[in-house]
Coordinates of C-alpha atoms and ligand atoms in Angstrom, one line a residue:
X469 CA 33.7 13.1 8.5
X470 CA 34.0 14.4 4.9
X471 CA 35.7 17.7 4.1
X472 CA 35.6 19.3 0.7
X473 CA 39.2 19.9 -0.4
X474 CA 40.4 23.4 0.4
X475 CA 41.2 25.1 -2.9
X476 CA 39.5 28.4 -3.8
X477 CA 36.2 29.4 -2.3
X478 CA 34.5 29.3 -5.7
X479 CA 35.7 25.8 -6.3
X480 CA 34.5 24.8 -2.9
X481 CA 31.1 26.2 -3.5
X482 CA 30.9 24.5 -6.9
X483 CA 31.8 21.2 -5.3
X484 CA 29.1 21.6 -2.6
X485 CA 26.5 22.5 -5.2
X486 CA 27.3 19.4 -7.3
X487 CA 27.0 17.3 -4.2
X488 CA 23.7 18.9 -3.5
X489 CA 22.3 17.7 -6.9
X490 CA 23.7 14.2 -7.0
X491 CA 24.5 13.1 -3.5
X492 CA 23.4 9.9 -1.9
X493 CA 24.8 11.2 1.4
X494 CA 22.4 11.5 4.3
X495 CA 21.4 14.9 5.5
X496 CA 23.4 14.7 8.6
X497 CA 26.6 14.2 6.7
X498 CA 25.7 17.0 4.3
X499 CA 25.0 19.4 7.2
X500 CA 28.3 18.5 8.9
X501 CA 30.2 18.9 5.7
X502 CA 28.8 22.3 5.0
X503 CA 29.4 23.5 8.5
X504 CA 33.0 22.2 8.5
X505 CA 33.7 23.7 5.1
X506 CA 32.4 27.1 6.3
X507 CA 34.7 26.7 9.3
X508 CA 37.7 26.0 7.2
X509 CA 37.1 28.8 4.8
X510 CA 36.7 31.5 7.4
X511 CA 39.2 29.9 9.8
X512 CA 36.9 29.2 12.7
X513 CA 37.8 26.9 15.6
X514 CA 34.5 25.3 16.3
X515 CA 31.0 25.1 14.9
X516 CA 27.7 23.7 16.2
X517 CA 24.2 23.2 14.9
X518 CA 21.2 23.4 17.2
X519 CA 17.7 22.5 16.1
X520 CA 14.3 23.7 17.3
X521 CA 12.8 20.7 19.1
X522 CA 9.4 21.9 19.7
X523 CA 7.8 24.5 17.4
X524 CA 5.5 25.8 20.2
X525 CA 8.0 26.4 22.9
X526 CA 11.1 26.9 20.6
X527 CA 13.2 24.7 22.8
X528 CA 16.6 24.1 21.3
X529 CA 18.8 21.1 21.3
X530 CA 22.4 20.5 20.0
X531 CA 22.3 18.4 16.9
X532 CA 25.9 18.5 15.7
X533 CA 29.2 20.1 16.8
X534 CA 32.7 20.0 15.5
X535 CA 35.3 18.9 17.9
X536 CA 35.1 16.2 20.5
X537 CA 32.4 17.4 22.9
X538 CA 29.3 16.5 21.1
X539 CA 28.6 13.8 23.7
X540 CA 28.2 16.3 26.5
X541 CA 26.3 18.8 24.4
X542 CA 23.7 16.2 23.5
X543 CA 22.4 16.3 27.1
X544 CA 22.0 20.1 27.1
X545 CA 18.5 21.4 26.3
X546 CA 18.4 25.1 25.9
X547 CA 15.2 26.4 27.4
X548 CA 13.2 28.7 25.1
X549 CA 14.7 32.1 24.6
X550 CA 17.8 31.4 26.7
X551 CA 21.3 32.1 25.5
X552 CA 22.4 33.8 22.3
X553 CA 20.9 31.1 20.2
X554 CA 17.6 31.5 22.0
X555 CA 17.6 35.1 20.9
X556 CA 18.4 34.1 17.3
X557 CA 15.3 31.9 17.3
X558 CA 13.2 34.6 18.8
X559 CA 14.2 37.3 16.4
X560 CA 15.1 35.3 13.3
X561 CA 18.2 37.6 13.0
X562 CA 22.0 36.7 13.2
X563 CA 23.9 37.8 16.3
X564 CA 27.6 38.5 16.0
X565 CA 29.3 38.8 19.4
X566 CA 33.0 39.5 19.6
X567 CA 33.2 39.3 23.4
X568 CA 30.6 37.0 24.7
X569 CA 31.6 37.5 28.3
X570 CA 30.1 41.0 28.2
X571 CA 27.0 39.9 26.3
X572 CA 24.1 39.6 28.8
X573 CA 22.5 37.0 26.6
X574 CA 25.5 34.6 26.8
X575 CA 24.6 31.2 28.5
X576 CA 27.6 30.2 30.5
X577 CA 26.4 26.6 31.0
X578 CA 27.4 25.4 27.5
X579 CA 31.0 26.8 27.6
X580 CA 31.5 25.2 31.0
X581 CA 30.3 21.8 29.8
X582 CA 32.6 21.9 26.8
X583 CA 35.6 23.0 28.9
X584 CA 36.4 25.4 26.1
X585 CA 36.6 29.1 26.8
X586 CA 34.8 31.1 24.2
X587 CA 35.7 34.6 23.2
X588 CA 33.7 35.4 20.0
X589 CA 30.7 33.9 18.4
X590 CA 28.7 34.3 15.2
X591 CA 25.2 32.8 15.3
X592 CA 22.8 32.5 12.3
X593 CA 19.2 31.3 12.1
X594 CA 18.3 28.4 9.7
X595 CA 15.3 29.7 8.0
X596 CA 12.7 27.7 6.0
X597 CA 9.8 29.7 4.7
X598 CA 10.6 32.5 7.1
X599 CA 10.4 30.0 10.1
X600 CA 13.5 29.4 12.3
X601 CA 14.2 25.7 12.4
X602 CA 17.6 25.9 13.9
X603 CA 20.7 27.9 14.7
X604 CA 24.2 27.5 13.4
X605 CA 27.0 28.9 15.5
X606 CA 30.7 29.6 14.8
X607 CA 33.0 30.0 17.8
X608 CA 36.3 31.9 17.8
X609 CA 38.7 32.4 14.9
X610 CA 41.9 30.4 14.7
X611 CA 44.0 33.5 14.3
X612 CA 42.5 35.1 17.4
X613 CA 40.9 38.0 15.4
X614 CA 37.2 38.9 15.6
X615 CA 34.6 38.3 13.0
X616 CA 34.7 40.9 10.3
X617 CA 31.9 41.9 7.8
X618 CA 33.4 39.7 5.1
X619 CA 33.5 36.6 7.4
X620 CA 29.9 37.3 8.5
X621 CA 28.7 37.5 4.9
X622 CA 30.4 34.2 4.0
X623 CA 29.1 32.4 7.1
X624 CA 25.6 33.7 6.5
X625 CA 25.6 32.2 3.0
X626 CA 26.6 28.8 4.4
X627 CA 23.8 29.1 6.9
X628 CA 21.4 29.6 4.0
X629 CA 22.8 26.5 2.3
X630 CA 22.4 24.4 5.5
X631 CA 18.7 25.5 5.7
X632 CA 18.3 24.4 2.1
X633 CA 19.7 20.9 2.9
X634 CA 17.5 20.7 5.9
X635 CA 14.4 21.6 3.8
X636 CA 15.3 18.9 1.2
X637 CA 15.7 16.4 4.0
X638 CA 12.3 17.3 5.5
X639 CA 10.7 16.9 2.1
X640 CA 12.5 13.7 1.6
X641 CA 11.2 12.4 5.0
X642 CA 7.7 13.4 4.0
X643 CA 8.2 11.6 0.7
X644 CA 9.6 8.5 2.5
X645 CA 6.6 8.5 4.8
X646 CA 4.2 8.8 1.8
X647 CA 6.2 6.1 0.0
X648 CA 6.0 3.9 3.1
X649 CA 2.2 4.3 3.1
X650 CA 1.9 3.4 -0.6
X651 CA 4.2 0.5 -0.1
X652 CA 2.0 -0.8 2.7
X653 CA -1.1 -0.4 0.6
X654 CA 0.7 -2.2 -2.3
X655 CA 1.7 -5.0 -0.1
X656 CA -1.7 -5.3 1.3
X657 CA -3.2 -5.5 -2.1
X658 CA -1.7 -8.9 -2.9
X659 CA -1.3 -10.5 0.5
X660 CA -2.8 -13.9 0.8
X661 CA -3.7 -14.7 4.4
X662 CA -4.3 -18.1 5.8
X663 CA -2.4 -21.0 7.4
X664 CA -5.0 -23.7 6.7
X665 CA -3.8 -26.7 4.8
X666 CA -6.3 -26.0 2.1
X667 CA -5.0 -22.5 1.2
X668 CA -1.4 -23.3 1.8
X669 CA -1.7 -26.0 -0.8
X670 CA -3.0 -23.5 -3.3
X671 CA -0.2 -21.0 -2.4
X672 CA 2.5 -23.6 -2.9
X673 CA 1.1 -24.6 -6.2
X674 CA 0.9 -21.0 -7.4
X675 CA 4.5 -20.4 -6.4
X676 CA 5.6 -23.6 -8.1
X677 CA 4.1 -22.6 -11.4
X678 CA 4.7 -18.9 -11.3
X679 CA 7.8 -19.0 -13.5
X680 CA 6.4 -21.3 -16.1
X681 CA 4.4 -20.2 -19.1
X682 CA 1.8 -23.0 -18.6
X683 CA -1.8 -21.7 -18.7
X684 CA -3.5 -21.6 -15.3
X685 CA -7.1 -22.0 -14.6
X686 CA -8.3 -20.7 -11.2
X687 CA -11.6 -22.0 -10.1
X688 CA -13.6 -21.5 -6.9
X689 CA -16.8 -19.9 -5.7
X690 CA -17.3 -16.2 -5.8
X691 CA -15.1 -14.3 -3.4
X692 CA -12.5 -17.0 -2.8
X693 CA -9.6 -15.0 -4.0
X694 CA -9.2 -16.0 -7.7
X695 CA -8.2 -12.5 -8.8
X696 CA -5.8 -12.2 -5.9
X697 CA -4.1 -15.5 -6.9
X698 CA -3.8 -14.3 -10.5
X699 CA -1.8 -11.3 -9.2
X700 CA 0.2 -13.5 -6.9
X701 CA 1.3 -15.8 -9.7
X702 CA 2.3 -12.8 -11.9
X703 CA 4.1 -11.1 -9.0
X704 CA 6.1 -14.2 -8.0
X705 CA 7.0 -15.2 -11.5
X706 CA 9.7 -14.0 -13.9
X707 CA 7.3 -11.7 -15.7
X708 CA 6.7 -9.5 -12.6
X709 CA 8.3 -6.5 -14.3
X710 CA 6.1 -6.8 -17.3
X711 CA 2.5 -5.9 -17.7
X712 CA -0.4 -7.7 -15.9
X713 CA -3.5 -7.0 -18.0
X714 CA -6.9 -8.1 -16.7
X715 CA -10.1 -8.3 -18.6
X716 CA -13.5 -9.6 -17.5
X717 CA -15.0 -11.8 -20.3
X718 CA -18.5 -11.6 -18.7
X719 CA -18.7 -7.8 -18.6
X720 CA -18.5 -7.1 -22.3
X721 CA -20.6 -8.1 -25.4
X722 CA -18.7 -10.4 -27.8
X723 CA -18.0 -7.8 -30.5
X724 CA -16.5 -5.3 -28.0
X725 CA -14.5 -8.1 -26.2
X726 CA -13.0 -9.0 -29.6
X727 CA -11.9 -5.4 -30.2
X728 CA -10.5 -5.2 -26.8
X729 CA -8.5 -8.4 -27.0
X730 CA -7.2 -8.0 -30.5
X731 CA -7.2 -4.3 -31.2
X732 CA -8.1 -2.9 -34.6
X733 CA -6.8 -0.9 -37.6
X734 CA -8.0 2.5 -38.6
X735 CA -11.4 2.1 -40.4
X736 CA -11.9 -1.5 -39.3
X737 CA -15.5 -0.6 -38.4
X738 CA -17.6 2.5 -38.1
X739 CA -16.1 4.7 -35.5
X740 CA -12.6 3.2 -35.7
X741 CA -10.9 6.6 -36.3
X742 CA -7.4 5.3 -35.4
X743 CA -5.4 2.2 -34.9
X744 CA -5.7 0.7 -31.4
X745 CA -3.6 -2.1 -30.0
X746 CA -5.5 -4.8 -28.2
X747 CA -4.9 -6.4 -24.7
X748 CA -3.0 -9.3 -26.2
X749 CA -0.4 -6.9 -27.6
X750 CA -0.4 -4.8 -24.4
X751 CA 0.3 -7.9 -22.4
X752 CA 3.2 -9.0 -24.6
X753 CA 6.0 -10.6 -22.4
X754 CA 3.6 -10.3 -19.4
X755 CA 0.4 -11.9 -18.2
X756 CA -3.1 -11.7 -19.5
X757 CA -5.8 -12.5 -17.0
X758 CA -9.1 -13.5 -18.5
X759 CA -11.6 -13.3 -15.6
X760 CA -15.0 -15.0 -15.8
X761 CA -13.9 -17.1 -18.7
X762 CA -17.0 -19.3 -18.3
X763 CA -19.1 -16.4 -19.5
X764 CA -17.2 -16.0 -22.8
X765 CA -19.5 -16.4 -25.8
X766 CA -18.9 -19.5 -28.0
X767 CA -17.8 -17.6 -31.1
X768 CA -15.2 -15.7 -29.1
X769 CA -14.0 -19.0 -27.7
X770 CA -13.0 -20.1 -31.2
X771 CA -10.9 -16.9 -31.7
X772 CA -9.3 -17.2 -28.3
X773 CA -8.3 -20.8 -29.0
X774 CA -6.7 -19.7 -32.3
X775 CA -4.4 -17.2 -30.6
X776 CA -3.4 -19.6 -27.9
X777 CA -2.5 -22.3 -30.5
X778 CA -0.7 -20.0 -32.9
X779 CA 0.7 -17.4 -30.4
X780 CA -0.2 -14.8 -32.9
X781 CA -3.2 -12.9 -34.2
X782 CA -4.3 -10.2 -36.7
X783 CA -5.9 -6.9 -35.6
X784 CA -9.5 -6.4 -36.7
X785 CA -9.4 -5.0 -40.2
X786 CA -5.7 -5.8 -40.5
X787 CA -3.6 -8.2 -42.5
X788 CA -0.3 -8.3 -40.6
X789 CA 0.2 -11.3 -38.3
X790 CA 1.3 -10.1 -34.9
X791 CA 3.3 -12.5 -32.7
X792 CA 2.9 -12.3 -28.9
X793 CA 4.4 -13.9 -25.9
X794 CA 1.7 -13.9 -23.3
X795 CA 1.2 -16.0 -20.2
X796 CA -2.5 -16.8 -19.8
X797 CA -4.3 -17.0 -16.5
X798 CA -8.0 -17.6 -16.5
X799 CA -10.6 -17.7 -13.8
X800 CA -14.2 -18.8 -13.4
X801 CA -16.7 -19.6 -10.7
X802 CA -18.6 -21.9 -13.1
X803 CA -18.1 -25.7 -13.2
X804 CA -16.3 -25.8 -16.6
X805 CA -16.4 -29.6 -16.8
X806 CA -20.2 -29.3 -16.6
X807 CA -20.2 -26.4 -19.1
X808 CA -18.2 -28.6 -21.5
X809 CA -20.6 -31.5 -21.1
X810 CA -23.5 -29.2 -21.7
X811 CA -21.7 -27.7 -24.7
X812 CA -21.6 -24.2 -23.4
X813 CA -17.9 -24.3 -23.4
X814 CA -15.6 -25.7 -26.1
X815 CA -13.7 -28.8 -25.0
X816 CA -10.6 -27.9 -27.1
X817 CA -10.3 -24.5 -25.4
X818 CA -10.9 -26.1 -22.0
X819 CA -7.9 -28.4 -22.5
X820 CA -5.8 -25.4 -23.5
X821 CA -6.6 -23.2 -20.6
X822 CA -6.7 -26.0 -18.0
X823 CA -3.1 -27.0 -18.1
X824 CA -2.7 -26.3 -14.4
X825 CA -5.8 -26.0 -12.3
X826 CA -5.9 -24.4 -8.9
X827 CA -9.2 -24.8 -7.0
X828 CA -9.6 -22.2 -4.3
X829 CA -11.5 -23.6 -1.3
X830 CA -14.6 -21.9 0.0
X831 CA -14.2 -20.2 3.4
X832 CA -16.5 -22.7 5.1
X833 CA -13.9 -25.4 4.4
X834 CA -11.1 -23.4 6.0
X835 CA -12.8 -21.8 9.0
X836 CA -9.5 -21.9 10.9
X837 CA -8.3 -19.0 8.8
X838 CA -11.0 -16.7 10.0
X839 CA -9.0 -15.5 13.0
X840 CA -6.0 -14.5 10.8
X841 CA -8.2 -13.0 8.1
X842 CA -10.1 -11.0 10.8
X843 CA -6.8 -9.6 12.1
X844 CA -5.6 -8.7 8.6
X845 CA -8.9 -7.0 7.6
X846 CA -9.0 -5.0 10.9
X847 CA -5.6 -3.6 10.0
X848 CA -6.3 -3.2 6.2
X849 CA -9.5 -1.2 6.9
X850 CA -8.3 0.8 9.9
X851 CA -9.7 4.3 9.6
X852 CA -7.1 7.0 9.3
X853 CA -6.0 8.5 12.7
X854 CA -7.7 5.7 14.7
X855 CA -6.1 2.7 16.4
X856 CA -6.7 -0.8 15.0
X857 CA -9.9 -2.2 16.5
X858 CA -9.6 -5.5 18.4
X859 CA -11.9 -8.6 18.1
X860 CA -14.2 -8.6 21.0
X861 CA -14.7 -11.7 23.2
X862 CA -16.2 -14.6 21.4
X863 CA -16.2 -12.9 18.0
X864 CA -13.9 -15.3 16.3
X865 CA -15.9 -18.4 17.3
X866 CA -19.0 -16.6 16.4
X867 CA -17.8 -15.9 12.9
X868 CA -16.6 -19.4 12.6
X869 CA -20.1 -20.7 13.1
X870 CA -21.4 -19.0 10.0
X871 CA -21.2 -20.6 6.6
X872 CA -20.0 -17.6 4.5
X873 CA -21.7 -18.2 1.2
X874 CA -20.0 -15.0 -0.1
X875 CA -16.6 -16.3 1.1
X876 CA -13.7 -14.1 1.9
X877 CA -15.2 -11.1 0.1
X878 CA -18.3 -11.4 2.4
X879 CA -16.0 -11.6 5.5
X880 CA -13.9 -8.6 4.3
X881 CA -17.0 -6.5 3.5
X882 CA -18.7 -7.3 6.8
X883 CA -15.5 -6.5 8.8
X884 CA -15.2 -3.2 7.0
X885 CA -18.8 -2.4 7.8
X886 CA -18.5 -3.4 11.4
X887 CA -15.5 -1.1 11.8
X888 CA -17.5 1.8 10.6
X889 CA -20.5 1.0 12.8
X890 CA -18.4 0.5 16.0
X891 CA -17.3 3.4 18.1
X892 CA -15.7 1.3 20.8
X893 CA -12.3 -0.3 20.6
X894 CA -13.6 -3.8 20.3
X895 CA -15.8 -5.3 17.6
X896 CA -18.7 -7.4 18.8
X897 CA -20.9 -9.8 16.8
X898 CA -23.8 -7.2 17.0
X899 CA -21.9 -5.0 14.5
X900 CA -22.1 -7.7 11.9
X901 CA -25.0 -8.2 9.4
X902 CA -28.1 -9.8 10.8
X903 CA -27.5 -13.3 9.3
X904 CA -24.0 -13.4 10.7
X905 CA -24.7 -11.9 14.1
X906 CA -27.6 -14.4 14.5
X907 CA -25.6 -17.3 13.3
X908 CA -24.6 -19.3 16.4
X909 CA -27.8 -19.0 18.4
X910 CA -28.7 -22.6 17.8
X911 CA -25.5 -23.6 19.5
X912 CA -26.3 -21.6 22.7
X913 CA -27.9 -23.8 25.3
X914 CA -30.5 -21.8 27.1
X915 CA -32.5 -20.4 24.2
X916 CA -36.0 -21.8 23.5
X917 CA -36.4 -24.4 20.8
X918 CA -38.5 -21.9 18.8
X919 CA -35.8 -19.2 19.0
X920 CA -33.2 -21.7 18.0
X921 CA -35.1 -23.1 15.2
X922 CA -36.2 -19.7 13.9
X923 CA -32.5 -18.6 14.0
X924 CA -31.5 -21.6 12.1
X925 CA -34.2 -21.2 9.5
X926 CA -33.3 -17.5 9.1
X927 CA -29.7 -18.2 8.5
X928 CA -30.4 -21.2 6.2
X929 CA -33.0 -19.4 4.1
X930 CA -30.9 -16.2 3.8
X931 CA -27.9 -18.2 2.7
X932 CA -29.9 -20.1 0.1
X933 CA -31.2 -16.7 -1.1
X934 CA -27.7 -15.4 -1.4
X935 CA -26.7 -18.4 -3.4
X936 CA -29.5 -17.6 -5.9
X937 CA -28.6 -13.9 -5.8
X938 CA -32.0 -13.2 -4.3
X939 CA -34.1 -15.2 -6.8
X940 CA -37.0 -16.5 -4.7
X941 CA -38.3 -19.0 -7.3
X942 CA -34.9 -20.7 -7.5
X943 CA -34.5 -20.6 -3.7
X944 CA -37.9 -22.2 -3.3
X945 CA -36.9 -25.0 -5.7
X946 CA -33.7 -25.7 -3.8
X947 CA -35.5 -25.7 -0.4
X948 CA -38.2 -27.8 -2.0
X949 CA -41.1 -25.5 -0.7
X950 CA -43.8 -23.4 -2.5
X951 CA -42.6 -20.0 -3.5
X952 CA -45.5 -18.4 -1.6
X953 CA -44.5 -20.2 1.5
X954 CA -41.0 -19.1 1.2
X955 CA -42.2 -15.5 0.8
X956 CA -44.2 -15.9 4.0
X957 CA -41.2 -17.2 5.9
X958 CA -39.0 -14.4 4.7
X959 CA -41.6 -11.9 6.1
X960 CA -42.2 -13.8 9.4
X961 CA -38.5 -14.3 10.1
X962 CA -37.6 -10.7 9.2
X963 CA -35.1 -11.7 6.5
X964 CA -33.8 -8.6 4.6
Ligands
ATP1679 N1 -6.6 -15.4 1.3 C1 -6.9 -14.1 1.3 N2 -6.3 -13.3 2.1 C2 -6.6 -12.0 2.1 N3 -7.6 -11.4 1.4 C3 -8.2 -12.3 0.5 C4 -7.9 -13.6 0.4 N4 -8.7 -14.2 -0.5 C5 -9.5 -13.2 -0.9 N5 -9.2 -12.0 -0.3 C6 -9.9 -10.7 -0.6 O1 -11.3 -11.0 -0.8 C7 -11.8 -10.2 -1.8 C8 -12.3 -11.1 -2.9 O2 -11.2 -11.7 -3.6 P1 -11.2 -11.9 -5.2 O3 -11.7 -10.7 -5.8 O4 -9.8 -12.3 -5.5 O5 -12.2 -13.1 -5.3 P2 -12.7 -13.8 -6.6 O6 -12.6 -15.3 -6.4 O7 -12.0 -13.2 -7.8 O8 -14.3 -13.4 -6.6 P3 -15.3 -13.3 -7.9 O9 -15.5 -14.7 -8.4 O10 -16.6 -12.8 -7.2 O11 -14.8 -12.4 -8.9 C9 -10.6 -9.3 -2.3 O12 -10.7 -8.1 -1.6 C10 -9.4 -10.0 -1.8 O13 -8.3 -9.2 -1.6
MG1680 MG1 -12.9 -12.1 -9.5

């Protein structure tokens, strides 16, 4: 137990106030210290702190006590309104009693439990925003005298101080809870779920190369987790404390992309009112993630190649060469080899960005991960103040029989949607989009051949349409049927 050295009262108060600003002590230690200091200054034999356990009933419980009897006191609950402390809670006012034996409010039980006869007692409320959160009590003076006005004044000041500490701790607890929530969200953001060999191979590879500066190319179908892996690599590597800057090459026209990447000087073009640093500069010492690299226009590809080769560039409209140390991660869902063959992508740039290639598997090739992913998404998308929903009977095998053309993103979105649509505790296949909830019918012995084949055609056609982003002409080509026939099937099978 800490005590602040005796010395003068002013000095003691100054010490306490310093501690208040800088301390890393826990609130319990602080409260004990303040109570003991008050005790020492006034010359009191014992002190105790009781806290209101339940705001509604105002039931009190001992929280701290000086001396050796805390063990017994912990078991005592003071019923609401009982004892002197109960009255302090009720009224919010101090009670100074110089002969407790004659005070009708005195609760004998406590004194008996402590085996300490009590003569006088000074009790003060701990007030936060006018609400009583506890009571601090001082019992008997060492010199046998009663509490005088001066003593009461000093002890009351200490009670205020304890209330302040208590408030800070409550705020700190709230902050900690908030922080915990944020941390949870942050952790969820870059968690990669999956025990399948296919995904584990990718995770191992990502971890292995995280510390190096070698350029990484992430490929894989849409929704397979390329962006997630880019974050993982940055977070696990030695640049984790430096910036991670992400830009989508497909979303911006070439001229704007160029300004974004390299920045510009004032007056470099109409509207350039001030100097602006580009993303390469912003990512210095960190990671630059170029997403959808396959969409980058050819003339921008040349400029990018130059920066990678020279590790430096010049801002638009500038003359100064700026050196940067940037780790490059790129991603695409296009087949870059094919793009190179078809001359849509520069071969020299391809070699530069493709030093290490990580190919993320489509979900249909790691169906065994669906169960873990489902559990993870049920937790991630749990509505506030509701328990986590459980997978209903047969749901996992049902989801495993679907081909997931939109990969993990499609699974995540459909789980999120199903959670919203389901009032019950368990998620059933019916809560999933039509093509998913219908998926396994062809496996169920007992349905008619027509139902089974319709179900198959429905799933097959809607997956093909998904892969062409709804383009019926392209889908008809893939399916090798007339476009008009495809339209008729879509209508007949009720595909949305
Ligand atoms: N292994 C995984 N574990 C948990 N969540 C994942 C996993 N893979 C992907 N996700 C989640 O799936 C969604 C899609 O992932 P992400 O955006 O990284 O895919 P992408 O490959 O970049 O897709 P696109 O090519 O369409 O941009 C994200 O919400 C991501 O958090
Ligand atoms: Mg992406």
